[in-house]
Coordinates of C-alpha atoms in Angstrom, one line a residue:
X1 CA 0.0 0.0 0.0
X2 CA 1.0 3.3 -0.7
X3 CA 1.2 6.7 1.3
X4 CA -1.3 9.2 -0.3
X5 CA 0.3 12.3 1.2
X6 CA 3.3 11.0 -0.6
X7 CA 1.7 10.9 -4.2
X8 CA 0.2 14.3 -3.6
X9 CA 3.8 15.8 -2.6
X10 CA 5.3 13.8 -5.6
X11 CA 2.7 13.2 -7.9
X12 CA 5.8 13.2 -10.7
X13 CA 8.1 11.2 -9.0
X14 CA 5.9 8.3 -8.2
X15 CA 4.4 8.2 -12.0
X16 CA 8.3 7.9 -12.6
X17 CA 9.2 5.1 -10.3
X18 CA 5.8 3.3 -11.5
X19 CA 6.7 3.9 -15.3
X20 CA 10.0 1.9 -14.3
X21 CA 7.9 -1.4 -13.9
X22 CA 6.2 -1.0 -17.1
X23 CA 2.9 0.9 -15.1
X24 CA 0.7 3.4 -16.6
X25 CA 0.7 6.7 -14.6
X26 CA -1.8 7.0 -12.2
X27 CA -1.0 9.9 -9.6
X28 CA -3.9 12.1 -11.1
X29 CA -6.1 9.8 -11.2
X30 CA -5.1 8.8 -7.4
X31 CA -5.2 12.9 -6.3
X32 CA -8.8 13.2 -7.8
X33 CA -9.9 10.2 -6.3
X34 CA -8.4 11.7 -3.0
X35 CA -10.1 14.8 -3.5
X36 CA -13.4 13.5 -3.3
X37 CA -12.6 11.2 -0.2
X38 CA -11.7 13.8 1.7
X39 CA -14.4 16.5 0.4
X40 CA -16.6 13.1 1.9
X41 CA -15.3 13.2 4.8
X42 CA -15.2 17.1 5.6
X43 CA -19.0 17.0 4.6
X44 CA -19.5 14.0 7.1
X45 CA -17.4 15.8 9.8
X46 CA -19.8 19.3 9.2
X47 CA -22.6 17.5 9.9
X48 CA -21.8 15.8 12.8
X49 CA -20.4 18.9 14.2
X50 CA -23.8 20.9 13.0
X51 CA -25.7 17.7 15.1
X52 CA -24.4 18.1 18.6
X53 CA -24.1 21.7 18.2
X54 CA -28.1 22.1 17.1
X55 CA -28.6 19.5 20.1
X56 CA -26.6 21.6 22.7
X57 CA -28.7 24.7 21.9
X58 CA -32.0 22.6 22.5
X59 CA -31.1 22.6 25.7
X60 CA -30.1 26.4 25.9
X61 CA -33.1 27.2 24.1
X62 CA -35.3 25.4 26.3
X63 CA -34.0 26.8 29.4
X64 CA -34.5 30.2 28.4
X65 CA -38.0 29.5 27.2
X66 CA -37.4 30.3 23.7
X67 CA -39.7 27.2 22.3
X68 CA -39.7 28.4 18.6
X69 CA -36.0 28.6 18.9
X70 CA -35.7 24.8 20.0
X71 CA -38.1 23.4 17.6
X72 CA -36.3 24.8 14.7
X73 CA -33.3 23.1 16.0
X74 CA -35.4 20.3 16.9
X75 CA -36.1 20.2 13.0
X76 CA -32.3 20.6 11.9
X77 CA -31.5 18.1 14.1
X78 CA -33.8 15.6 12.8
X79 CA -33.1 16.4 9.3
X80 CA -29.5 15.8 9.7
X81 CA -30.5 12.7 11.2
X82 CA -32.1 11.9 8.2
X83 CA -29.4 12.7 5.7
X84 CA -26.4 11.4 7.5
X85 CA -26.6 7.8 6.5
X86 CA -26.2 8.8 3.2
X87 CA -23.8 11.0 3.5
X88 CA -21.9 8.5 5.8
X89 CA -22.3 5.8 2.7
X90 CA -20.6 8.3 0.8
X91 CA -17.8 8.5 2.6
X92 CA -16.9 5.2 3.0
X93 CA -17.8 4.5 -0.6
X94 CA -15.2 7.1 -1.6
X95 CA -12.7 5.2 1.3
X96 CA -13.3 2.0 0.4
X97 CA -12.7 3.7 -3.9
X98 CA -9.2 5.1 -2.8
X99 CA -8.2 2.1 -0.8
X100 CA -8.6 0.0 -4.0
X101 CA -6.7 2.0 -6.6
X102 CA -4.1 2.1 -3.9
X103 CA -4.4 -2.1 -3.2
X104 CA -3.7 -2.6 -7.1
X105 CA -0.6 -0.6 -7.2
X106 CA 2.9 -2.5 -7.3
X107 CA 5.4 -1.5 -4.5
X108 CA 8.1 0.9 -6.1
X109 CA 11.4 -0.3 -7.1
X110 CA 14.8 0.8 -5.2
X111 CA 16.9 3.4 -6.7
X112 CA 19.7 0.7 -7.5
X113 CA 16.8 -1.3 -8.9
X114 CA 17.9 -2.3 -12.7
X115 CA 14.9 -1.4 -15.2
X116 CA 14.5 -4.2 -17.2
X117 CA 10.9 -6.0 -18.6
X118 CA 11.5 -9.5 -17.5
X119 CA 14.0 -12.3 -16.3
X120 CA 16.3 -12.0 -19.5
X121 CA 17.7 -8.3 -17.9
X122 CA 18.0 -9.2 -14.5
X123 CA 22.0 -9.0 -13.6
X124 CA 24.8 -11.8 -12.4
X125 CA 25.7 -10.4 -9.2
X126 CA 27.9 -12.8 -7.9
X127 CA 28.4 -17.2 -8.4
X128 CA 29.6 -19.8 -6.3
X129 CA 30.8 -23.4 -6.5
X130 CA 32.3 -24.5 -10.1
X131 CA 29.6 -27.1 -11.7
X132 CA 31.0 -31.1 -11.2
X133 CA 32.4 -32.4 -14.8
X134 CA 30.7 -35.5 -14.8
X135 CA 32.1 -38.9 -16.7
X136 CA 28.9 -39.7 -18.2
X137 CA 25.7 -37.6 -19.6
X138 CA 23.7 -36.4 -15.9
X139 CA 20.2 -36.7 -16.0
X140 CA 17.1 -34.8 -15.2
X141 CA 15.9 -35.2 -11.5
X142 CA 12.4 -36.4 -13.2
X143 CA 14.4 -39.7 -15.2
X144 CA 16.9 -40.4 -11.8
X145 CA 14.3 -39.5 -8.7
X146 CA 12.0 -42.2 -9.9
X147 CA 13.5 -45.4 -9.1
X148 CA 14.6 -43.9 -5.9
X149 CA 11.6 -42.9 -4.7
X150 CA 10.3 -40.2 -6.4
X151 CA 6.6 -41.5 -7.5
X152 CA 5.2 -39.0 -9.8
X153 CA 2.0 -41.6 -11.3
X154 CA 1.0 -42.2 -8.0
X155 CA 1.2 -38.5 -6.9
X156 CA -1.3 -38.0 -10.0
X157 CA -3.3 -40.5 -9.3
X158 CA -4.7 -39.7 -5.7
X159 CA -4.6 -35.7 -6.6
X160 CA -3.7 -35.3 -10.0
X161 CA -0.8 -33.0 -11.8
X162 CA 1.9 -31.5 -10.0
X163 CA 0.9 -33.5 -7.0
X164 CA 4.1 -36.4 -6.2
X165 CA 4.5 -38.9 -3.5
X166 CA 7.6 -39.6 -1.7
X167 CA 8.7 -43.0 -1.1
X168 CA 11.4 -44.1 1.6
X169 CA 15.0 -42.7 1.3
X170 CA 13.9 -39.8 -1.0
X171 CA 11.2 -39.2 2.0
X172 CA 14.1 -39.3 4.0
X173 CA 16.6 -37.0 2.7
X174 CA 13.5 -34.4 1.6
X175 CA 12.8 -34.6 5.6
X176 CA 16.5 -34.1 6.7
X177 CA 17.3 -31.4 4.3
X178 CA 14.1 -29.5 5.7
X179 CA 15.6 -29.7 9.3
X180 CA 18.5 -29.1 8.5
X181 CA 17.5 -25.9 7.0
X182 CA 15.7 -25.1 9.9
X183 CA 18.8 -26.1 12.1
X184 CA 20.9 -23.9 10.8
X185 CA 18.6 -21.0 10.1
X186 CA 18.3 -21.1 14.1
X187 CA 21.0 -21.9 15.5
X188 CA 23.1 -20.0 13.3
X189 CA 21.4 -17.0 11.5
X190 CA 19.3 -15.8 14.8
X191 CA 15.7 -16.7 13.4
X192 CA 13.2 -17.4 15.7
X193 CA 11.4 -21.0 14.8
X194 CA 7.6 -20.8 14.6
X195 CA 4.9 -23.3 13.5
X196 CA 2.2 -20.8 12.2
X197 CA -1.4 -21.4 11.0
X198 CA -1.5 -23.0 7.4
X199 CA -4.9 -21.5 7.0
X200 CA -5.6 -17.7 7.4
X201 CA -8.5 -15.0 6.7
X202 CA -8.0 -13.2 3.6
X203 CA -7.1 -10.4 5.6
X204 CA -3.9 -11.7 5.9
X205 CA -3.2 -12.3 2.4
X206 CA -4.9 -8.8 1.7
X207 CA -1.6 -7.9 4.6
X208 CA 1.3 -9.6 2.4
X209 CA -0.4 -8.6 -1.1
X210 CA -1.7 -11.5 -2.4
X211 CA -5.2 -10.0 -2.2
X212 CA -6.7 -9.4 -4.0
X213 CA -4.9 -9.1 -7.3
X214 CA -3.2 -13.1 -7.0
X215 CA -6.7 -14.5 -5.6
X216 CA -6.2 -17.1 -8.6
X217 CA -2.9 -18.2 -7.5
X218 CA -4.3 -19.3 -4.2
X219 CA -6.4 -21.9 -2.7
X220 CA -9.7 -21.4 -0.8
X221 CA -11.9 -23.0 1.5
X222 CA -15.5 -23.2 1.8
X223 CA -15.3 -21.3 5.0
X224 CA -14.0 -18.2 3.2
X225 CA -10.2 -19.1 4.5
X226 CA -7.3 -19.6 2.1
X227 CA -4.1 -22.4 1.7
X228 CA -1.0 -20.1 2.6
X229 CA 0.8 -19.9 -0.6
X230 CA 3.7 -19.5 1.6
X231 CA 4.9 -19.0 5.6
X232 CA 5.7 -15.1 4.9
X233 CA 2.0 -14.7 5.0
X234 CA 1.6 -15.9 8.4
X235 CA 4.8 -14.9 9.7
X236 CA 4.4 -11.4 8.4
X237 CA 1.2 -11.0 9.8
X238 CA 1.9 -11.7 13.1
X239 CA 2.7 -8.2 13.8
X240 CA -0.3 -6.9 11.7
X241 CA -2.3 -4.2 13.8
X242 CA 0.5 -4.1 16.5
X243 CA 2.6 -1.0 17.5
X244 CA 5.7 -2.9 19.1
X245 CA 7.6 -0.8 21.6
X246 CA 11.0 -1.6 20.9
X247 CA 12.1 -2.7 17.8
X248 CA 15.9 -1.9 18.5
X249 CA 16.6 -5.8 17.5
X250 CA 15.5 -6.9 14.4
X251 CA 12.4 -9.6 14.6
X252 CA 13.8 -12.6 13.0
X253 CA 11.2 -15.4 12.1
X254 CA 11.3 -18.7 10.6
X255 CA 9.2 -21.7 9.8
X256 CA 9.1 -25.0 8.1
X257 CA 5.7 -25.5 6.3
X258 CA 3.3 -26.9 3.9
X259 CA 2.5 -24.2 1.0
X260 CA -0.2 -24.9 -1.6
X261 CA -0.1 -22.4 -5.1
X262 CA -2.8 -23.3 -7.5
X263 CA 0.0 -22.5 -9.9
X264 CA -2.6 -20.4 -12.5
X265 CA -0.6 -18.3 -14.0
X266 CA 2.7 -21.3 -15.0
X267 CA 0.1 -23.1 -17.8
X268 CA 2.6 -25.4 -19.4
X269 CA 5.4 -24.5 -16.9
X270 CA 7.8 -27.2 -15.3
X271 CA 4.9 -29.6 -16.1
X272 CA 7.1 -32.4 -15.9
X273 CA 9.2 -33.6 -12.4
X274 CA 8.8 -31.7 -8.9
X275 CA 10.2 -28.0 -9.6
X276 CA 6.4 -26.5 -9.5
X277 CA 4.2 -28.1 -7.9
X278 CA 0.6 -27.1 -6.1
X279 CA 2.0 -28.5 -2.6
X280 CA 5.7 -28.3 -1.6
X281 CA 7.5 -27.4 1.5
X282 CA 9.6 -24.6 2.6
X283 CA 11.8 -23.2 5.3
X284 CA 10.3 -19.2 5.0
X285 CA 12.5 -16.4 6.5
X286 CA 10.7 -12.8 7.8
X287 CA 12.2 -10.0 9.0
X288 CA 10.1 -7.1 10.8
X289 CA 13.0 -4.3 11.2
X290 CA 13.3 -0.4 11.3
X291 CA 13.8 1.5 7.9
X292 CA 17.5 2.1 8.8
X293 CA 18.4 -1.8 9.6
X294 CA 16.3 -3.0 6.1
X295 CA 19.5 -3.1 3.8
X296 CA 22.0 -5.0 6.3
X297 CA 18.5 -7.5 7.1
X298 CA 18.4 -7.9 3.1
X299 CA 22.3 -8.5 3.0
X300 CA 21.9 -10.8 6.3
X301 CA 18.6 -12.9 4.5
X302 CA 20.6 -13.4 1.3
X303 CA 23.8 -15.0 2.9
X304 CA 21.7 -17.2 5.5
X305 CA 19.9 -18.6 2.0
X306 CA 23.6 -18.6 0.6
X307 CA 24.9 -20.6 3.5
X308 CA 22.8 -23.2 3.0
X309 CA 24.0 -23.7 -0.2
X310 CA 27.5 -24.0 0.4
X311 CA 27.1 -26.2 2.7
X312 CA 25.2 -28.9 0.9
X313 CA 28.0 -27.9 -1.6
X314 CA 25.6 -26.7 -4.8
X315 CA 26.8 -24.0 -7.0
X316 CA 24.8 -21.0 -7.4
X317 CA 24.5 -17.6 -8.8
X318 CA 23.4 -14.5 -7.1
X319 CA 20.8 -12.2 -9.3
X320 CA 19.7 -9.2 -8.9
X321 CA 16.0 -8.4 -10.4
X322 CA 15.0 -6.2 -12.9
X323 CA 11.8 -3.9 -12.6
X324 CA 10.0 -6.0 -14.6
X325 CA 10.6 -9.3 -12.8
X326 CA 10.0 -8.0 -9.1
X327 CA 7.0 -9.1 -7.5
X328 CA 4.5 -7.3 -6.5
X329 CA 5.1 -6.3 -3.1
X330 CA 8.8 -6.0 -3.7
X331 CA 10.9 -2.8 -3.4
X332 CA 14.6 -5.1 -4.1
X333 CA 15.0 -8.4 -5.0
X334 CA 17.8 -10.7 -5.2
X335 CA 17.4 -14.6 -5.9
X336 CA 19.6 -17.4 -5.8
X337 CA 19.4 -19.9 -8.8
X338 CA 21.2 -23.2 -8.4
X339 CA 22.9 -25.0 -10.9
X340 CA 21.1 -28.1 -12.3
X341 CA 23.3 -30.3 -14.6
X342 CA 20.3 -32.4 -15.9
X343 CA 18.8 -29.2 -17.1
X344 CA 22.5 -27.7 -17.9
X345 CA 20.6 -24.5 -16.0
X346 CA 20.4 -22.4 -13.0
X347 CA 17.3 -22.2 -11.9
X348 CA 15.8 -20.3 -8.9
X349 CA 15.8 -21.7 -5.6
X350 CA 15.3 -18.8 -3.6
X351 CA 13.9 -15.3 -3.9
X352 CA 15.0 -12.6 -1.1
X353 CA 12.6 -9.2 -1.3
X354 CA 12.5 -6.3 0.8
X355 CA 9.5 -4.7 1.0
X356 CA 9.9 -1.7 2.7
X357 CA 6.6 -0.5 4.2
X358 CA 4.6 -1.5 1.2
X359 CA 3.1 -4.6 3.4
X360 CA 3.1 -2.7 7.1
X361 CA 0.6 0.0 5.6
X362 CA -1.9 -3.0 4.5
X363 CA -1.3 -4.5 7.7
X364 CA -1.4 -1.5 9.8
X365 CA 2.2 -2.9 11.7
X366 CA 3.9 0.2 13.3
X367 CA 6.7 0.5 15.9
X368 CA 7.4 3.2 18.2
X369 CA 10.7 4.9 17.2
X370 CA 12.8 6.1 20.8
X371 CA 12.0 9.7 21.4
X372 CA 9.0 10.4 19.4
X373 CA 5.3 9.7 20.3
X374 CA 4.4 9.0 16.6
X375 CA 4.4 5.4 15.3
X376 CA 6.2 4.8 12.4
X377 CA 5.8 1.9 9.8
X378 CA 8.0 -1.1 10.4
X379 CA 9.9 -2.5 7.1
X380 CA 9.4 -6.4 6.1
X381 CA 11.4 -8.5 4.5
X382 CA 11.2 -12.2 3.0
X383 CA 12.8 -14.8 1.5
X384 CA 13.3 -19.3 1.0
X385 CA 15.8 -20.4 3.0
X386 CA 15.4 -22.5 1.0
X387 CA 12.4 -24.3 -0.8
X388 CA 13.1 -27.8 0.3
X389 CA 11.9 -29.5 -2.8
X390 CA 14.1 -27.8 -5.4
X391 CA 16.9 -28.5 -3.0
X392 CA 16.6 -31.8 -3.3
X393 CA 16.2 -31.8 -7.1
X394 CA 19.5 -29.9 -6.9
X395 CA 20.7 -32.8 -4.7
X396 CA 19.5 -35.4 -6.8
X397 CA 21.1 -34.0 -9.8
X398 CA 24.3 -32.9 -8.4
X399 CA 25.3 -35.5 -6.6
X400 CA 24.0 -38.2 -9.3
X401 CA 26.2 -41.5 -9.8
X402 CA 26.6 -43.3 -13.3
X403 CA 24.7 -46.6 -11.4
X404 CA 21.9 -44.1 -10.6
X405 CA 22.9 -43.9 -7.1
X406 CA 22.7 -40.3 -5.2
X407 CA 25.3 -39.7 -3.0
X408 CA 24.0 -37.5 0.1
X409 CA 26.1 -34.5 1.1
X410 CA 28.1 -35.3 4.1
X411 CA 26.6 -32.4 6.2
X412 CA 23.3 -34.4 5.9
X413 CA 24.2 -37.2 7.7
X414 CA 23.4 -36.8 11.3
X415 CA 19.9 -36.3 9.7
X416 CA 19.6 -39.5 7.6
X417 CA 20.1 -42.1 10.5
X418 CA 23.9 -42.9 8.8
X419 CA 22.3 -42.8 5.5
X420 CA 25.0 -42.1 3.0
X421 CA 23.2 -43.1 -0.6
X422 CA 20.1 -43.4 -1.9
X423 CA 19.9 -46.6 -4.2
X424 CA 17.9 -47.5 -7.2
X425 CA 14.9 -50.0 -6.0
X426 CA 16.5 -53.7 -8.0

């Protein structure tokens, strides 16, 4: 969500930073639509002010005997009565107007954002880890995972595409690579682990900015509730109508869970193996910081995804995203695309945004800055650290074997129960 005051200050400027992402200007249009909500609510306040003043002169009137006086007011008074509700509909029709054009804007980019209209000019920042030279021709995680365990058919056949179920070892190292995830992000990166709702009110998505432009991409319930898409939505809103007192220390966050994506908008996308599919899991990181600590929380999100990584030994690169490939609610972006030698690719693994205030203003999540009696918005920040199943398709191809055997990083073991392979079924 935006700042209104802001666009009427820098109408210019904000058509600017929109045009960056390919958006039509809309500052005028926003001002106008301004205009009348507060032309509403002046109205409104006039008559309510007119009301208890008429009423408080009854009184006078009365007490000095002056009955013509009072039922004139008498009259006003019930007049006004009359015509408030409408005027009161009014208001909050032209509240509800400017809250919408406002909910349908994207977030605007960083200065040191690159313009660009889609994945081909985001920028290499950085890579790690050279790519193994293998002795034979790797394959695809999809051709390799199955005879380990990877059961696509019968995935498909209790809930259909992009659904797969995971037998024995390939259960197992999918399980240890999520706590180990967790492990580290914990006990090494100062996140907090949580086990959030995996169901929330749209609210919430309506918070993180999901809502209502993505309500495709998302599953609902009958009950008017909605299948988090991802643990940023929970985590994120746990500070959603709160002022928190002291916000000296960043609020860290973490959580391994289910996420469910109707996938609507990747028609004919990764169709085949488990890269995109409508349930997955994933170890979310959330920061809730102070404007001045968001750039060293965004540098400190990208290395705990980096760190897990290099530990498991996969190479990646480091990307920074163009305008055009931001997400909505993103102000900066940087993900991390790991190297997949049975694709000869890197593909994304991880996606680190800060938001700024974009999601704090739709959540109403303030902090009290020391000194001053105004709140101020708080600044979020997100990011996969990491999404467990495309780490173990970079697993599965990485550490492949010409027999068809997968060799499981050694900082896996303590989580395997002295697992060191995964073999083909005979």
């Amino acid at each position: 969500m935006h700042d209104i005051r802001f666009i009427r200050d820098n109408p210019e400027a904000f058509d600017a930073a929109l045009a960056k992402r390919g958006a039509e200007p809309v500052a005028t249009h926003l001002i106008e639509a301004d205009e009348v909500r507060r032309a509403s609510a002046t109205r409104l306040q006039e008559m309510q002010n007119r009301r208890n003043e008429a009423s408080r002169a009854i009184g006078q009137a009365m007490a000095q005997g002056d009955k013509d006086t009072a039922e004139a007011l008498k009259a006003e008074v019930a007049e006004l009565k009359q015509t408030m509700p409408a005027a009161e509909d009014t208001s909050r029709a032209a509240d509800q107007n400017l809250e919408a054009l406002l909910a349908a804007i994207p977030n605007l980019p960083a200065d040191d954002v690159p313009e660009g209209a889609d994945e081909n000019d985001n920028v290499e920042v950085s890579r790690w880890g050279t790519p193994r030279e293998f002795a034979f021709t790797p394959g695809e995680h999809a051709d390799v995972g199955p005879a380990l365990g990877m059961d696509f058919e019968t995935g498909a056949a209790i809930s259909g595409a992009r659904f797969t179920f995971l037998r024995g070892q390939m259960a197992r190292l999918h399980r240890a690579l999520a706590q180990f995830m967790l492990d580290k992000q914990t006990s090494e990166n100062g996140y907090t682990e949580c086990n959030p709702p995996l169901l929330v009110r749209g609210d919430s998505l309506y918070g993180t900015g999901q809502l209502p432009k993505f309500a495709e991409d998302n599953f609902r319930t009958t009950d008017d509730r909605w299948l988090i898409p991802t643990a940023e939505v929970s985590l994120t809103n746990a500070v959603r109508e709160q002022i928190i007192d002291d916000l000296s220390t960043p609020l860290r966050m973490t959580a391994l869970t289910p996420c469910f994506r109707s996938e609507a908008g990747a028609a004919g996308k990764d169709t085949r193996g488990f890269i995109r599919q409508h349930q997955f899991e994933k170890v979310e990181l959330v920061c809730v910081c102070r404007e001045e600590d968001a750039a060293a929380e965004h540098d400190h999100m990208v290395k705990s995804a980096e760190g897990i990584l290099e530990a498991l030994g996969l190479p990646y690169r480091k990307m920074l995203l163009c305008t055009g490939d931001m997400g909505f609610g993103a102000r900066k972006t940087y993900d991390l695309e790991v190297w997949l030698p049975g694709q000869d690719a890197y593909r994304e693994i991880s996606s680190i945004s800060w938001c700024g205030d974009f999601q704090a203003r739709r959540m109403n999540a303030r902090y009290r800055p020391e000194g001053e009696k105004k709140a101020a918005f708080v600044h979020t920040l997100n990011g996969s650290g990491l999404a467990v199943g495309r780490t173990l398709v970079a697993v599965l191809e990485n550490y492949q074997q010409e027999d068809g055997s997968v060799e499981v990083p050694e900082v896996l073991h303590g989580y395997t129960g002295g697992m060191t392979k995964l073999v083909p079924a005979r």
